[in-house]
Amino acid sequence: MKKIIVILAVVAAAAAGAYFGAQSYFEKKVVQELNSFVQMAGVDDEVEYSSISVNPISREGLIKDVRVSDGSNFVDIKQLRFNIVDYTSTIEGIRLENLGQSILIDRINVLEYKTEGKYPQKTHITVDNFKIPLNSTPAAMKSLEMDELVMDMEIKTDSDYEEMMYEYEVFNIDVEGFTEFKSNFTFGDIDIKSYEKYSDMPPEELQNNQEFSNKISQDISNMKLYNMSISLEDTGIIEKIITERSKAEDIEFDEAREEIVEELTEIQERAASDFEKNALDSALTILKDENNRYIIDINPAQPISMQELVMLTMTNSTLGPIAEQLNMSIRAE
């Protein structure tokens, strides 16, 4: 019996030692990965934090009071929850300080992050309460009486590196009291993996690398758009524009709305193409409060490169031929 007890005690001690040894290993590994990541971003200082813990069984962890600094600029994170198996994470209480301006983010959720080698293959990320101060913005924004932009964002991607096809299934930005932007699009014909040779170069070296600059310029020119859909929903911007007009001219709200309607109607009558007339007609229905969503669909018969798109806009003074080439439609709902 005594031998059995001794054996069990040894096994328990070994298991405890393995547990805490694994915990220490994973904690060190996470810190190494964080430091490598910030160094890739051009920050030389190591990540600071108050505490870190990793469960070696579930592989879930928590880091508290994280700071990444670069001179007078820094990023503070209240806490970072993560899973080192599936790379999901939740980052809470984020403050970015840049040149005396603070940008706040309540939460970033990495809901899915699957890789193909070094490259993200499927991602799903949401951002809650992304707050940007407007103390140094153009007068046009200040006239709308907005002290800050408050945004929620959602991005969902799916990449096929062999076929060189990249789909943004969801690319949404909801600006509080302003507009809700929703989109999805597919582009391709860029070999992302061909950039692997530059992956270990520090940012400052890449900025001065002529070969890298030339490659990016060439790839952007050759990149092809396959399709795109955009939805813009009015959640306050129209009211702000009309209110600003009524204040500027000291007239009633409805009178200001009617003035803008008349101005757009005159522009519509002079429109050079049916597409432009339809686009303005859709805008008018939103302005009149008959609809609140503006939808743009682009489905070219053949994928169009960015270089072709630039040439198309440069050689046409009206939107009609461009819309026809892109098979673009606009409607209000």
Coordinates of C-alpha atoms in Angstrom, one line a residue:
M1 CA 0.0 0.0 0.0
K2 CA 2.8 2.4 0.9
K3 CA 4.4 1.7 -2.5
I4 CA 1.2 2.5 -4.3
I5 CA 0.8 5.7 -2.3
V6 CA 4.4 6.7 -3.1
I7 CA 3.8 5.9 -6.8
L8 CA 0.6 8.0 -6.9
A9 CA 2.4 10.9 -5.2
V10 CA 5.2 10.7 -7.7
V11 CA 2.7 10.6 -10.6
A12 CA 0.8 13.5 -9.1
A13 CA 3.9 15.6 -8.6
A14 CA 5.0 14.8 -12.2
A15 CA 1.6 15.7 -13.6
A16 CA 1.7 19.0 -11.6
G17 CA 5.2 19.7 -12.8
A18 CA 4.2 19.0 -16.4
Y19 CA 1.1 21.2 -16.0
F20 CA 2.9 24.2 -14.6
G21 CA 5.9 23.5 -17.0
A22 CA 3.5 23.6 -20.0
Q23 CA 1.8 26.7 -18.6
S24 CA 5.2 28.5 -18.3
Y25 CA 6.1 27.3 -21.8
F26 CA 2.9 28.7 -23.4
E27 CA 3.1 31.9 -21.5
K28 CA 6.7 32.5 -22.8
K29 CA 5.6 31.5 -26.3
V30 CA 2.7 34.0 -26.3
V31 CA 5.0 36.8 -25.2
Q32 CA 7.6 35.9 -27.9
E33 CA 4.8 36.0 -30.5
L34 CA 3.6 39.4 -29.3
N35 CA 7.1 40.9 -29.4
S36 CA 7.7 39.5 -32.9
F37 CA 4.4 41.0 -34.1
V38 CA 5.1 44.5 -32.8
Q39 CA 8.7 44.4 -34.1
M40 CA 7.2 43.5 -37.6
A41 CA 5.2 46.7 -37.2
G42 CA 8.4 48.7 -36.7
V43 CA 8.3 49.0 -32.9
D44 CA 11.5 48.2 -31.2
D45 CA 10.4 48.2 -27.6
E46 CA 9.1 45.0 -26.0
V47 CA 5.4 44.5 -25.0
E48 CA 4.7 45.5 -21.4
Y49 CA 2.0 43.8 -19.3
S50 CA 1.0 43.4 -15.7
S51 CA 0.0 39.7 -15.8
I52 CA -0.3 36.7 -18.1
S53 CA -1.9 33.3 -17.7
V54 CA -2.4 30.4 -20.1
N55 CA -4.3 27.2 -19.4
P56 CA -2.2 24.4 -21.0
I57 CA -5.3 22.1 -21.3
S58 CA -7.8 24.5 -23.0
R59 CA -4.9 26.6 -24.5
E60 CA -6.9 29.7 -23.5
G61 CA -5.2 32.7 -22.0
L62 CA -5.5 36.2 -20.6
I63 CA -3.1 39.1 -20.6
K64 CA -3.9 42.2 -18.6
D65 CA -2.7 45.9 -18.9
V66 CA -0.8 45.6 -22.1
R67 CA 1.2 48.5 -23.5
V68 CA 3.0 48.9 -26.8
S69 CA 4.9 52.1 -27.0
D70 CA 6.9 53.9 -29.7
G71 CA 8.3 57.1 -28.3
S72 CA 5.4 59.4 -27.3
N73 CA 2.9 57.2 -29.2
F74 CA 1.5 54.1 -27.5
V75 CA -1.3 51.5 -27.5
D76 CA -2.9 50.5 -24.2
I77 CA -5.1 47.4 -23.9
K78 CA -7.0 46.6 -20.7
Q79 CA -7.1 42.9 -21.4
L80 CA -6.6 40.4 -24.2
R81 CA -8.3 37.0 -24.1
F82 CA -7.0 34.5 -26.6
N83 CA -6.9 30.9 -27.7
I84 CA -3.6 29.6 -29.1
V85 CA -5.2 26.7 -30.9
D86 CA -7.8 28.5 -33.1
Y87 CA -6.3 32.0 -32.8
T88 CA -9.6 33.5 -31.7
S89 CA -9.4 36.4 -29.3
T90 CA -11.1 39.3 -27.6
I91 CA -9.3 42.6 -27.1
E92 CA -10.9 45.0 -24.7
G93 CA -10.4 48.6 -23.6
I94 CA -8.1 49.8 -26.3
R95 CA -6.6 53.3 -26.4
L96 CA -4.3 54.5 -29.2
E97 CA -2.4 57.7 -28.5
N98 CA -0.9 59.3 -31.5
L99 CA 0.5 62.9 -31.6
G100 CA -1.7 63.8 -28.6
Q101 CA -4.9 62.5 -30.1
S102 CA -6.6 59.5 -28.5
I103 CA -8.6 56.9 -30.4
L104 CA -10.7 54.5 -28.3
I105 CA -12.0 51.1 -29.1
D106 CA -14.2 49.2 -26.7
R107 CA -13.7 45.7 -28.1
I108 CA -12.2 43.8 -31.0
N109 CA -13.4 40.2 -31.5
V110 CA -11.5 37.8 -33.7
L111 CA -14.2 35.3 -34.2
E112 CA -12.4 33.2 -36.8
Y113 CA -8.8 33.2 -38.0
K114 CA -7.8 30.2 -40.2
T115 CA -4.5 30.2 -42.0
E116 CA -2.9 28.7 -45.1
G117 CA 0.7 28.5 -44.1
K118 CA 1.7 32.0 -43.0
Y119 CA -1.3 33.6 -44.7
P120 CA -4.9 34.3 -43.3
Q121 CA -7.3 32.1 -45.3
K122 CA -10.6 32.8 -43.5
T123 CA -11.1 35.6 -41.1
H124 CA -14.1 37.1 -39.2
I125 CA -13.5 40.2 -37.1
T126 CA -15.8 42.7 -35.4
V127 CA -14.9 46.1 -33.9
D128 CA -17.2 47.7 -31.3
N129 CA -17.4 51.4 -30.5
F130 CA -14.4 52.7 -32.5
K131 CA -14.3 56.3 -31.5
I132 CA -12.3 58.9 -33.5
P133 CA -12.2 62.5 -32.3
L134 CA -13.1 65.2 -34.9
N135 CA -11.1 68.1 -33.4
S136 CA -8.9 68.3 -36.5
T137 CA -11.4 67.5 -39.2
P138 CA -12.5 69.6 -42.2
A139 CA -15.1 72.4 -41.6
A140 CA -17.7 70.4 -43.5
M141 CA -17.7 67.7 -40.8
K142 CA -17.7 70.3 -38.0
S143 CA -20.7 72.0 -39.5
L144 CA -22.7 68.7 -38.9
E145 CA -22.1 69.2 -35.2
M146 CA -20.2 66.0 -34.7
D147 CA -17.5 65.9 -32.0
E148 CA -16.4 62.3 -32.8
L149 CA -17.1 59.4 -35.1
V150 CA -18.4 56.3 -33.3
M151 CA -18.3 53.2 -35.5
D152 CA -18.9 49.5 -35.4
M153 CA -17.2 47.4 -38.0
E154 CA -17.4 43.9 -39.3
I155 CA -15.0 42.2 -41.8
K156 CA -15.3 38.6 -43.1
T157 CA -12.9 37.3 -45.7
D158 CA -12.2 34.1 -47.6
S159 CA -9.0 33.7 -49.7
D160 CA -7.9 31.2 -52.3
Y161 CA -4.2 31.7 -52.8
E162 CA -3.8 29.1 -55.5
E163 CA -6.6 30.6 -57.6
M164 CA -5.5 34.1 -56.5
M165 CA -9.1 35.0 -55.6
Y166 CA -10.0 37.1 -52.5
E167 CA -13.5 37.6 -51.3
Y168 CA -14.7 40.1 -48.7
E169 CA -18.0 38.4 -47.8
V170 CA -18.7 41.2 -45.3
F171 CA -17.2 44.7 -45.1
N172 CA -19.5 46.8 -43.0
I173 CA -19.0 50.1 -41.2
D174 CA -21.9 51.5 -39.1
V175 CA -21.2 55.2 -38.2
E176 CA -23.5 56.1 -35.3
G177 CA -26.1 58.8 -36.2
F178 CA -24.7 59.1 -39.7
T179 CA -24.8 56.2 -42.1
E180 CA -24.6 52.4 -42.2
F181 CA -22.3 51.2 -44.9
K182 CA -22.5 47.5 -46.0
S183 CA -20.5 45.9 -48.8
N184 CA -19.1 42.7 -50.2
F185 CA -16.7 42.4 -53.1
T186 CA -14.3 40.0 -54.8
F187 CA -11.0 40.8 -56.4
G188 CA -8.2 38.7 -57.8
D189 CA -5.1 38.1 -60.0
I190 CA -2.6 39.1 -57.3
D191 CA -0.1 36.5 -56.1
I192 CA 0.0 37.4 -52.4
K193 CA 2.4 34.6 -51.7
S194 CA 5.0 36.3 -54.0
Y195 CA 5.4 38.8 -51.2
E196 CA 6.9 36.2 -48.8
K197 CA 10.4 37.3 -49.6
Y198 CA 9.7 40.6 -48.1
S199 CA 8.0 39.3 -44.9
D200 CA 11.1 39.5 -42.7
M201 CA 12.1 43.0 -43.8
P202 CA 11.5 45.8 -41.2
P203 CA 9.0 48.5 -42.3
E204 CA 11.6 51.2 -42.6
E205 CA 13.6 49.1 -45.0
L206 CA 10.5 48.2 -47.1
Q207 CA 9.7 51.9 -47.4
N208 CA 13.0 52.5 -49.2
N209 CA 13.0 49.3 -51.2
Q210 CA 12.4 50.2 -54.9
E211 CA 11.8 46.7 -56.0
F212 CA 9.0 46.3 -53.4
S213 CA 7.5 49.7 -54.4
N214 CA 7.5 48.8 -58.1
K215 CA 5.9 45.4 -57.4
I216 CA 3.1 46.9 -55.4
S217 CA 2.4 49.5 -58.1
Q218 CA 2.4 46.8 -60.8
D219 CA 0.2 44.4 -58.8
I220 CA -2.4 47.1 -57.9
S221 CA -2.6 48.0 -61.6
N222 CA -3.2 44.4 -62.6
M223 CA -5.6 43.6 -59.7
K224 CA -9.0 42.8 -61.1
L225 CA -12.4 43.5 -59.6
Y226 CA -14.9 40.7 -60.2
N227 CA -18.0 42.1 -58.4
M228 CA -19.0 44.6 -55.8
S229 CA -22.2 45.4 -53.9
I230 CA -22.6 48.5 -51.7
S231 CA -25.5 49.5 -49.5
L232 CA -25.7 52.9 -47.8
E233 CA -28.5 53.4 -45.3
D234 CA -29.3 56.8 -43.9
T235 CA -29.2 56.8 -40.1
G236 CA -29.0 60.5 -39.6
I237 CA -26.8 62.1 -42.3
I238 CA -29.8 63.4 -44.3
E239 CA -31.3 65.1 -41.3
K240 CA -27.9 66.7 -40.4
I241 CA -27.5 68.0 -43.9
I242 CA -31.0 69.6 -44.0
T243 CA -30.6 71.0 -40.5
E244 CA -27.3 72.6 -41.5
R245 CA -29.0 74.2 -44.5
S246 CA -31.9 75.5 -42.4
K247 CA -29.5 77.0 -39.8
A248 CA -27.3 78.6 -42.5
E249 CA -30.2 80.3 -44.2
D250 CA -32.4 80.7 -41.2
I251 CA -35.3 78.9 -42.7
E252 CA -37.6 76.0 -41.6
F253 CA -36.5 72.4 -41.9
D254 CA -39.0 71.4 -44.5
E255 CA -38.2 74.5 -46.5
A256 CA -34.5 73.6 -46.5
R257 CA -35.4 70.1 -47.6
E258 CA -37.5 71.5 -50.5
E259 CA -34.6 73.8 -51.6
I260 CA -32.2 70.8 -51.8
V261 CA -34.8 68.7 -53.7
E262 CA -35.2 71.5 -56.3
E263 CA -31.5 71.8 -56.7
L264 CA -31.1 68.1 -57.3
T265 CA -34.0 68.0 -59.7
E266 CA -32.4 70.7 -61.8
I267 CA -29.2 68.7 -61.9
Q268 CA -31.2 65.6 -62.8
E269 CA -32.8 67.4 -65.8
R270 CA -29.3 68.2 -67.1
A271 CA -27.9 64.7 -66.6
A272 CA -26.1 63.4 -69.6
S273 CA -27.1 59.7 -69.3
D274 CA -30.0 57.6 -68.1
F275 CA -27.7 56.1 -65.5
E276 CA -27.0 59.5 -63.9
K277 CA -30.8 60.4 -64.1
N278 CA -31.6 57.2 -62.3
A279 CA -28.9 57.7 -59.7
L280 CA -30.2 61.2 -58.9
D281 CA -33.8 60.0 -58.9
S282 CA -32.9 57.4 -56.3
A283 CA -31.1 60.1 -54.2
L284 CA -34.2 62.3 -54.4
T285 CA -36.4 59.5 -53.0
I286 CA -34.1 59.3 -50.0
L287 CA -34.0 63.0 -49.5
K288 CA -37.8 63.1 -49.6
D289 CA -37.9 60.4 -46.9
E290 CA -39.6 57.9 -49.2
N291 CA -36.6 55.5 -48.9
N292 CA -33.6 55.3 -46.7
R293 CA -31.2 52.9 -48.4
Y294 CA -29.0 53.5 -51.5
I295 CA -27.8 50.3 -53.2
I296 CA -25.0 50.1 -55.9
D297 CA -24.3 46.8 -57.7
I298 CA -21.3 46.2 -59.9
N299 CA -21.1 43.0 -62.0
P300 CA -18.8 43.5 -65.0
A301 CA -19.2 40.8 -67.8
Q302 CA -15.4 40.4 -67.5
P303 CA -13.2 41.2 -64.5
I304 CA -11.8 44.7 -64.9
S305 CA -8.3 45.6 -63.7
M306 CA -7.6 48.8 -61.7
Q307 CA -5.5 50.1 -64.6
E308 CA -8.5 49.6 -67.0
L309 CA -10.8 51.3 -64.5
V310 CA -8.6 54.3 -64.2
M311 CA -8.4 54.7 -68.0
L312 CA -12.1 54.3 -68.2
T313 CA -12.7 57.2 -65.8
M314 CA -10.1 59.3 -67.5
T315 CA -11.5 58.9 -71.0
N316 CA -15.2 59.5 -70.1
S317 CA -16.6 62.8 -68.8
T318 CA -19.9 61.2 -67.8
L319 CA -20.9 58.2 -65.7
G320 CA -23.0 56.5 -68.4
P321 CA -20.3 54.7 -70.4
I322 CA -18.5 53.8 -67.1
A323 CA -21.7 52.3 -65.6
E324 CA -22.3 50.4 -68.8
Q325 CA -18.8 48.9 -68.9
L326 CA -19.0 47.9 -65.2
N327 CA -22.6 46.7 -65.5
M328 CA -23.4 49.0 -62.6
S329 CA -26.9 49.7 -61.3
I330 CA -28.2 52.0 -58.6
R331 CA -31.5 51.8 -56.8
A332 CA -33.1 53.1 -53.6
E333 CA -35.1 51.0 -51.1

